[in-house]
Short mmCIF file of C-alpha atoms and ligand atoms in Angstrom, two decimals:
data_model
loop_
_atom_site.label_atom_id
_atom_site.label_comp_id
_atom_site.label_asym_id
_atom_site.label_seq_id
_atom_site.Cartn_x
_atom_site.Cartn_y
_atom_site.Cartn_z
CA UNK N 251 -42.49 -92.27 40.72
CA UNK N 252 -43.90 -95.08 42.59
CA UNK N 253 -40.65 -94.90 45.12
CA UNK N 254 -38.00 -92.88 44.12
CA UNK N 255 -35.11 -93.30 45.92
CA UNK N 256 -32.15 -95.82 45.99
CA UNK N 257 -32.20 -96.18 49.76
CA UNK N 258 -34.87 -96.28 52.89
CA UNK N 259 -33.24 -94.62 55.61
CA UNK N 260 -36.27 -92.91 57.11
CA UNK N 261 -39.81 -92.51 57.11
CA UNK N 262 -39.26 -88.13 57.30
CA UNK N 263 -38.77 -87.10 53.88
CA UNK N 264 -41.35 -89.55 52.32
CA UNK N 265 -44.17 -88.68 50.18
CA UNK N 266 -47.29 -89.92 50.90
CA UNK N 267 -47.94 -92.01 47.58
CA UNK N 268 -44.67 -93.45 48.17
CA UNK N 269 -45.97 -94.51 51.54
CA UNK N 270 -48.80 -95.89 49.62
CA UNK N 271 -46.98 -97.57 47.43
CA UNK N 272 -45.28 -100.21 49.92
CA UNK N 273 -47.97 -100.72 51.82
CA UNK N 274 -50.04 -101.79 48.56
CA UNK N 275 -47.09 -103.96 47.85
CA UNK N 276 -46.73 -105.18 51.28
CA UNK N 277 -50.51 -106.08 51.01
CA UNK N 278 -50.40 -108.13 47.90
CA UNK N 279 -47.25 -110.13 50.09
CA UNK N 280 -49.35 -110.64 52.60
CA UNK N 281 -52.34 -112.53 50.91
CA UNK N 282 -49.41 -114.42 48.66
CA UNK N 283 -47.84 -115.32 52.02
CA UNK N 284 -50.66 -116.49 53.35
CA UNK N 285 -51.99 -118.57 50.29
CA UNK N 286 -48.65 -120.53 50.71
CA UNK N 287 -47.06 -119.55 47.53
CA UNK N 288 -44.40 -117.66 47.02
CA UNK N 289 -42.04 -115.34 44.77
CA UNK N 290 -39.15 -117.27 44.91
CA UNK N 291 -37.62 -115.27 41.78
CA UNK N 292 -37.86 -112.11 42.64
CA UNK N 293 -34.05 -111.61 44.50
CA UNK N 294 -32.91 -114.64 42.72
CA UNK N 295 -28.81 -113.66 42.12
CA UNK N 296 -29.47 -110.75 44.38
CA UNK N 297 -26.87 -111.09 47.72
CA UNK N 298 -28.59 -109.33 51.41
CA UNK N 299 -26.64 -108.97 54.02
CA UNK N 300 -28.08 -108.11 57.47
CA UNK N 301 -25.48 -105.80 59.69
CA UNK N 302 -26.52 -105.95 63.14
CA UNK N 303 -24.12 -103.86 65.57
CA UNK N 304 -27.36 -104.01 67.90
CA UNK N 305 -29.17 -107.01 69.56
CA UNK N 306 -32.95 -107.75 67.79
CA UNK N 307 -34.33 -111.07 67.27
CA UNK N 308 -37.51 -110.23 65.60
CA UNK N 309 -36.57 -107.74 62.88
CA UNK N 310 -33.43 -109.61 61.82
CA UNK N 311 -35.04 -112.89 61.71
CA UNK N 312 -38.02 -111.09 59.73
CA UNK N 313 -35.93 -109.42 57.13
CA UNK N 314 -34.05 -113.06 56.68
CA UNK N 315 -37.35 -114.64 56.27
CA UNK N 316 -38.32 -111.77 53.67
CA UNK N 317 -35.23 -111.89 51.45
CA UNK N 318 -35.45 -115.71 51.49
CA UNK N 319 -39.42 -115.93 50.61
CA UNK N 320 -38.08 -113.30 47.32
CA UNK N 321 -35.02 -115.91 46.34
CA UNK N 322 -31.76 -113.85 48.00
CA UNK N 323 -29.22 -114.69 49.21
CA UNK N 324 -29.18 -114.00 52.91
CA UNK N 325 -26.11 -113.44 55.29
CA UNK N 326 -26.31 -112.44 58.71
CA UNK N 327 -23.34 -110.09 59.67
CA UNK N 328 -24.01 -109.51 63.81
CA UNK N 329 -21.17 -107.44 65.77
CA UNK N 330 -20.13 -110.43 68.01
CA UNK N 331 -18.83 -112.09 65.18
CA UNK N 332 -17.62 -109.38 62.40
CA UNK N 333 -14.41 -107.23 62.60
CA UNK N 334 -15.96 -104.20 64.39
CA UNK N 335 -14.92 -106.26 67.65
CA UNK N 336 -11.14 -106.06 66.42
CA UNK N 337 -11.65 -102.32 66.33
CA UNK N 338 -12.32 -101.59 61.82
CA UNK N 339 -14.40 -98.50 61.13
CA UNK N 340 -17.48 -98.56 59.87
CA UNK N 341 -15.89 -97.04 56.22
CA UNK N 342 -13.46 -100.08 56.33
CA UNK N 343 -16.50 -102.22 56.63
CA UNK N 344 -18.21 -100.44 54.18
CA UNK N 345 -15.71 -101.08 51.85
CA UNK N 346 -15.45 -104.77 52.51
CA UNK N 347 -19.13 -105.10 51.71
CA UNK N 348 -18.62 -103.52 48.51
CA UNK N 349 -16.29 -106.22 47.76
CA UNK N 350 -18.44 -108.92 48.35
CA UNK N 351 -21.19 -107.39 45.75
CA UNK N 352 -23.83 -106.91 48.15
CA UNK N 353 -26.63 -105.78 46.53
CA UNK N 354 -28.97 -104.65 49.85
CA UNK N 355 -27.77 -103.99 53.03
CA UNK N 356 -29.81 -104.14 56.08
CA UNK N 357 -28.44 -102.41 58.91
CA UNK N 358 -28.97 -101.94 62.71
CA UNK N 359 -26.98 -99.51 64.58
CA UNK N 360 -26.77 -97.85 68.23
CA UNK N 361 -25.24 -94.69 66.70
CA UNK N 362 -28.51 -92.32 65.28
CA UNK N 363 -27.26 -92.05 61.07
CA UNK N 364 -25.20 -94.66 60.35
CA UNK N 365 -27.28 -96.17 58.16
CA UNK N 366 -26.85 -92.92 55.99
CA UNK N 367 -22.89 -92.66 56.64
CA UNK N 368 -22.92 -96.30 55.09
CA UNK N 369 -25.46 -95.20 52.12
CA UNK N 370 -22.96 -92.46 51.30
CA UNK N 371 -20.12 -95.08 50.83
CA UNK N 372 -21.96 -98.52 49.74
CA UNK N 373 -23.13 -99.23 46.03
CA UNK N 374 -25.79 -101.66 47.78
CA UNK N 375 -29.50 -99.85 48.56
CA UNK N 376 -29.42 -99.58 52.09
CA UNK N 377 -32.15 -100.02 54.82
CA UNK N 378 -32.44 -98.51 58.32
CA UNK N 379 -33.42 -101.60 60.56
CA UNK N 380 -33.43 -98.91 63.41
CA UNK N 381 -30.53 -96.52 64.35
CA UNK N 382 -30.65 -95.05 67.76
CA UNK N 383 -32.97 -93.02 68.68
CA UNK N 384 -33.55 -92.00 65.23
CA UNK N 385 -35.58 -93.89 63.03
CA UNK N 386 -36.96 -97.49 62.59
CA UNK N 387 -38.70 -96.82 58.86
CA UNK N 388 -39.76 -100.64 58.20
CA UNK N 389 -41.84 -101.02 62.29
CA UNK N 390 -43.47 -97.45 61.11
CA UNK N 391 -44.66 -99.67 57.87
CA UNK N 392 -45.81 -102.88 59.24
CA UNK N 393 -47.88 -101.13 62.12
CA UNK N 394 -49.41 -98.63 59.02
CA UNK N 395 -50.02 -102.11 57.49
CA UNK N 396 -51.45 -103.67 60.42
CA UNK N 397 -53.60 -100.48 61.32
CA UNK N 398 -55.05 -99.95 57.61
CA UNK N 399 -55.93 -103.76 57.22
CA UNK N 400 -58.01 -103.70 60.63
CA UNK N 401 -59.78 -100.03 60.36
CA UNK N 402 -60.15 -99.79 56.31
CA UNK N 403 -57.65 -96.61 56.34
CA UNK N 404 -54.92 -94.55 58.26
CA UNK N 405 -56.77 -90.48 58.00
CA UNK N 406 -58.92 -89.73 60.44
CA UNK N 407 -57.85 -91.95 62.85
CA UNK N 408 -56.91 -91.19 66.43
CA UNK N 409 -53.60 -92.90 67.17
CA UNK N 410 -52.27 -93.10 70.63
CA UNK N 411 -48.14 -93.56 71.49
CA UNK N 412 -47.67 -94.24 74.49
CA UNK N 413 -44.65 -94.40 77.04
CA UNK N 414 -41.29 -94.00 76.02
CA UNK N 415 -41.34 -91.10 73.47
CA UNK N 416 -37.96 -90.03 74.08
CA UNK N 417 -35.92 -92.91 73.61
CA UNK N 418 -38.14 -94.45 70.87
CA UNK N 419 -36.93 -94.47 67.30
CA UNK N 420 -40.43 -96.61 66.87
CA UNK N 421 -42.60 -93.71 68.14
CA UNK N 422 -40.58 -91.09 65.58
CA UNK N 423 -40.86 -93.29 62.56
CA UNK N 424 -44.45 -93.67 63.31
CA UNK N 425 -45.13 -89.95 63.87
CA UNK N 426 -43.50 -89.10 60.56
CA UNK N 427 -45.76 -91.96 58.63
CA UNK N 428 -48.92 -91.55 60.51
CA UNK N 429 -49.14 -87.10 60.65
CA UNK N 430 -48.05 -87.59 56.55
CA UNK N 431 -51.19 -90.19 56.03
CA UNK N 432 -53.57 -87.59 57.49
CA UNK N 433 -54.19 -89.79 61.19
CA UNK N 434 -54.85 -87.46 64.23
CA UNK N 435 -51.71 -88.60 66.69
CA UNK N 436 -50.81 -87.99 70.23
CA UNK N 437 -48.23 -88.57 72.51
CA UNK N 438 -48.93 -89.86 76.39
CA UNK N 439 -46.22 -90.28 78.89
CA UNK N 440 -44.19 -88.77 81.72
CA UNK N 441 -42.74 -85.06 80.94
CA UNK N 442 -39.01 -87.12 81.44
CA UNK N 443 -39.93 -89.25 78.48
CA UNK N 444 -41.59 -86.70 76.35
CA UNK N 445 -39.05 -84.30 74.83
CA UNK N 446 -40.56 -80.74 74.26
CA UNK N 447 -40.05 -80.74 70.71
CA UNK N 448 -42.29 -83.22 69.87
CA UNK N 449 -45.37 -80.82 69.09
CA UNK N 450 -43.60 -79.77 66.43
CA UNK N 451 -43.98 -82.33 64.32
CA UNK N 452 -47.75 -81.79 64.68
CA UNK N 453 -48.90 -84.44 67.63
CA UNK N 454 -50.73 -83.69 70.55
CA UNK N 455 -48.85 -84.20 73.88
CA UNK N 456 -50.53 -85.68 77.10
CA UNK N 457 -49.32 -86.51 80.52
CA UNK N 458 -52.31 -88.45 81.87
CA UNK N 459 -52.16 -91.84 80.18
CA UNK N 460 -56.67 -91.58 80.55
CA UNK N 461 -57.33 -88.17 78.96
CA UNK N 462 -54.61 -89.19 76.36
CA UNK N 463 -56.59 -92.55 75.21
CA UNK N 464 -59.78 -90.63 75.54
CA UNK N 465 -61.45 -91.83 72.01
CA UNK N 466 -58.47 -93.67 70.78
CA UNK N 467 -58.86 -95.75 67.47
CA UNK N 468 -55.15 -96.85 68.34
CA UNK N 469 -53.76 -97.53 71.69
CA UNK N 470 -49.71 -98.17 70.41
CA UNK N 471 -47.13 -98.83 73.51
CA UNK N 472 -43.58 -98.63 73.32
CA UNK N 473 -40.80 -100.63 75.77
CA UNK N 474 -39.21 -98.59 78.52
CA UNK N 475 -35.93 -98.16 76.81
CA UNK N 476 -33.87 -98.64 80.04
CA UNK N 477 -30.49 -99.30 77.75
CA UNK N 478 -30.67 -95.60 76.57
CA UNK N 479 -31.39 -94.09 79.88
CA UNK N 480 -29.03 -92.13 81.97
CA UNK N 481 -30.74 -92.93 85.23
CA UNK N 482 -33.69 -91.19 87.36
CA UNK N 483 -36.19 -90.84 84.41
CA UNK N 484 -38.75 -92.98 86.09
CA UNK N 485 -38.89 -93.51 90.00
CA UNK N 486 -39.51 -97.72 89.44
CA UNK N 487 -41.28 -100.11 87.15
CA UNK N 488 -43.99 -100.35 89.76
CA UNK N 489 -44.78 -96.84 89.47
CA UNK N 490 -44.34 -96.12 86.01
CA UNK N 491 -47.35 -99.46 85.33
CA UNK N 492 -49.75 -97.10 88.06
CA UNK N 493 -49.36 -94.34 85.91
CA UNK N 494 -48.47 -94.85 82.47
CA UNK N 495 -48.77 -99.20 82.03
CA UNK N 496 -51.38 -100.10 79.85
CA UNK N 497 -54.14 -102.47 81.56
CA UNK N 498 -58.15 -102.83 81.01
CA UNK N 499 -58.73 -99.80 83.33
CA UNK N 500 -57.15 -97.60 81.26
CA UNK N 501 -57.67 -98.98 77.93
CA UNK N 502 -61.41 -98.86 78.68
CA UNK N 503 -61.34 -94.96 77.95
CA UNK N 504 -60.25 -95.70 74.55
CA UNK N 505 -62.84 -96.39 71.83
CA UNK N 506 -64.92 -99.69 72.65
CA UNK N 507 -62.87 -101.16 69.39
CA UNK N 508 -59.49 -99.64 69.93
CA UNK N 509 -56.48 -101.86 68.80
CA UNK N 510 -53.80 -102.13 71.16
CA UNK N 511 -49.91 -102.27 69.61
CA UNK N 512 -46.10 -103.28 70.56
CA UNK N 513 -43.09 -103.35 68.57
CA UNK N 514 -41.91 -106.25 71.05
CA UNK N 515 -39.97 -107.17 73.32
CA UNK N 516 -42.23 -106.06 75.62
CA UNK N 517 -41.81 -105.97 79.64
CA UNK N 518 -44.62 -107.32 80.61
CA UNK N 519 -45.98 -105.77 83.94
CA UNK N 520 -44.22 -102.08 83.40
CA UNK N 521 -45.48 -101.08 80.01
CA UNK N 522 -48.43 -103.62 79.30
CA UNK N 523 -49.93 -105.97 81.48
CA UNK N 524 -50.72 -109.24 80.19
CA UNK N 525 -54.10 -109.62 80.23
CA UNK N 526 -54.25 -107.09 77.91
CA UNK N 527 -51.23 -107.83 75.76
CA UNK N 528 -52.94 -111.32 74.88
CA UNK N 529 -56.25 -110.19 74.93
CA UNK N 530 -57.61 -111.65 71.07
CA UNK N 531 -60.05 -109.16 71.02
CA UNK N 532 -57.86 -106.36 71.16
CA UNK N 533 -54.07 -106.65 70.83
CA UNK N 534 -52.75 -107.34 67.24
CA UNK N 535 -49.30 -107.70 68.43
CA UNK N 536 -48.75 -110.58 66.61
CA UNK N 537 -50.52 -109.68 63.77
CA UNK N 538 -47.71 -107.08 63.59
CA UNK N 539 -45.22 -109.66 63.26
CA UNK N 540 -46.69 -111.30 60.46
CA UNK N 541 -47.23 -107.94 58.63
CA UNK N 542 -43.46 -107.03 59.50
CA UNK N 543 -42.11 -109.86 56.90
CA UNK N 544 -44.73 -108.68 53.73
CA UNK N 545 -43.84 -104.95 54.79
CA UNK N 546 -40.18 -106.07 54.48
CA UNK N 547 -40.66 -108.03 50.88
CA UNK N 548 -41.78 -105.39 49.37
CA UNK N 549 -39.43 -102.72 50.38
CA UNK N 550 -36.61 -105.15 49.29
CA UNK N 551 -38.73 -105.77 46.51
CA UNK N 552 -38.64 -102.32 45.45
CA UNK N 553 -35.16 -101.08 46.40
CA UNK N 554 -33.55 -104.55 44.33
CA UNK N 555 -35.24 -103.11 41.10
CA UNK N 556 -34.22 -99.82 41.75
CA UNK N 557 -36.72 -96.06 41.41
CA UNK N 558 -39.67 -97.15 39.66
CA UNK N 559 -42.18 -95.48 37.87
CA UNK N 560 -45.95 -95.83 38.50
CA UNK N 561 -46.91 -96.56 35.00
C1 NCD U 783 -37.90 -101.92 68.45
C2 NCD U 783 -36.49 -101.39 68.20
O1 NCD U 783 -35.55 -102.16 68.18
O2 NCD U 783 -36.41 -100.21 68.00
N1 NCD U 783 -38.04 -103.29 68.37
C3 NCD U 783 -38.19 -103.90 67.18
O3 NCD U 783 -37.63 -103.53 66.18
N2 NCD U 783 -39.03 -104.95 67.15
C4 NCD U 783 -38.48 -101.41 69.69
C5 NCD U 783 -37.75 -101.66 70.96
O4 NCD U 783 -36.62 -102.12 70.99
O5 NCD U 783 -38.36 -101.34 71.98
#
């Protein structure tokens, strides 16, 4: 099977040539994108409806932008503006959706799993636009994108996540896609933003933001996740950027040719400093944006037509 499952809820689980599989897709999206033309067809009759109980800009505007370039119908469902406010469950809504024939539902939630509570009761294929602290499947694809178009592959490489581990549902999608596709990865932060379990999943953990970029192919920063801290995990922004911010000091122990990475939004001056944030020669931040709407074309692409076979 090229993909063979009716939802994407998470990176964990995945099998590598299924990992494979939407990033080749994503790739051929990418040079149609670019070339101007598009597959208009491809959703045509097909109804998406984005669920946002959580704030983003970028990935709901980039899944719109996908499921329009493939011919869908789009609708934007965000929490201000939906029944959630007047207190329905997320079953009731479930249930409403099936009514209106969705056919994919995109869905953003603070809760970790309820993307796969509303899989269990939706006859739409469901995707996981990021759910807690869990998983963020579709940012683990467009940064494998991103990464394999600039260095020619994904094994091998030394990949670098840095800052927020804890909070990140960013860093654990890209764990689980990066350890299955053979890439060397490590973990560099404060011990209050590092949980202890994390060497389990077969990453390297550091605590010195220099020793942990040592020979880094991939320097990838995450945003201080203030909203899901409880207080004291950092002692201020100012000291978190001397230790653990990324600027041209420390990047210069990574490899000479070392990409540098964010998700976005970033906070400039704790995290990342500018200089290096813009910095052409290094940072394909926005090259990740571009690679976020062909990652999300093809997985809406693939989960419309339902499991495919290879041949
Ligand atoms: C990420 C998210 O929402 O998990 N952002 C994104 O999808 N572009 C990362 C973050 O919020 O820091």
């Amino acid at each position: 099977m090229a993909y063979a499952h009716r939802h994407l809820l998470a990176i964990e689980g995945l099998e590598p040539p299924e990992i494979a599989h939407l990033l080749d897709l994503a790739e051929s999206y990418v040079l149609l994108n670019r070339s101007g033309k598009t597959a208009r067809d491809m959703l045509r009759g097909k109804t998406l409806i984005n669920l946002f109980f959580e704030d983003s800009t970028r990935t709901r505007t980039s899944f719109e932008l996908a499921g329009k370039r493939l011919g869908a119908d789009v609708i934007n469902m965000s929490v201000g503006s939906s029944s959630v406010n007047k207190g329905e469950t997320l079953l009731d809504t479930a249930a409403t959706l099936n009514a209106m024939q969705c056919d994919l539902l995109v869905v953003r939630h603070d809760q970790s799993g309820a993307p796969n509570l509303l899989a269990q009761k939706v006859d739409a294929a469901v995707i996981n636009a990021g759910d807690g602290m869990h998983e963020h499947p579709t940012q683990a694809l467009l940064d494998a994108l991103t990464i394999r178009r600039r260095k020619g592959r994904l094994a091998g490489l030394t990949v670098a996540i840095c800052g927020d581990i804890a909070h990140s549902r960013v860093a654990r999608s890209n764990i689980h896609l990066l350890t299955a596709m053979g890439s060397r990865v490590r973990v560099v932060g404060p011990p209050t933003l590092i949980p202890a379990a994390v060497e389990e999943l077969g990453v390297a953990m550091f605590h010195d933001m220099r020793a942990g970029l040592a020979d880094a192919d991939i320097v990838m920063m995450l945003r201080l996740q203030k909203e899901r801290m409880e207080g004291g995990l950092i002692p201020s922004s100012r000291e978190f950027f001397r230790f653990y911010g990324l600027d041209a000091d420390k990047l210069a122990a990574a490899r000479p040719d070392a990409l540098v990475m964010h998700p976005g939004p970033m906070n400039r001056g704790v995290e990342i400093e500018s200089r290096v944030a813009d910095d052409p020669a290094r940072s394909v931040i926005r090259e990740q944006v571009e690679m976020g709407v062909a990652v999300r074309m093809a997985v809406l692409d693939t989960l419309a037509h339902g499991p495919r076979r290879n041949d």
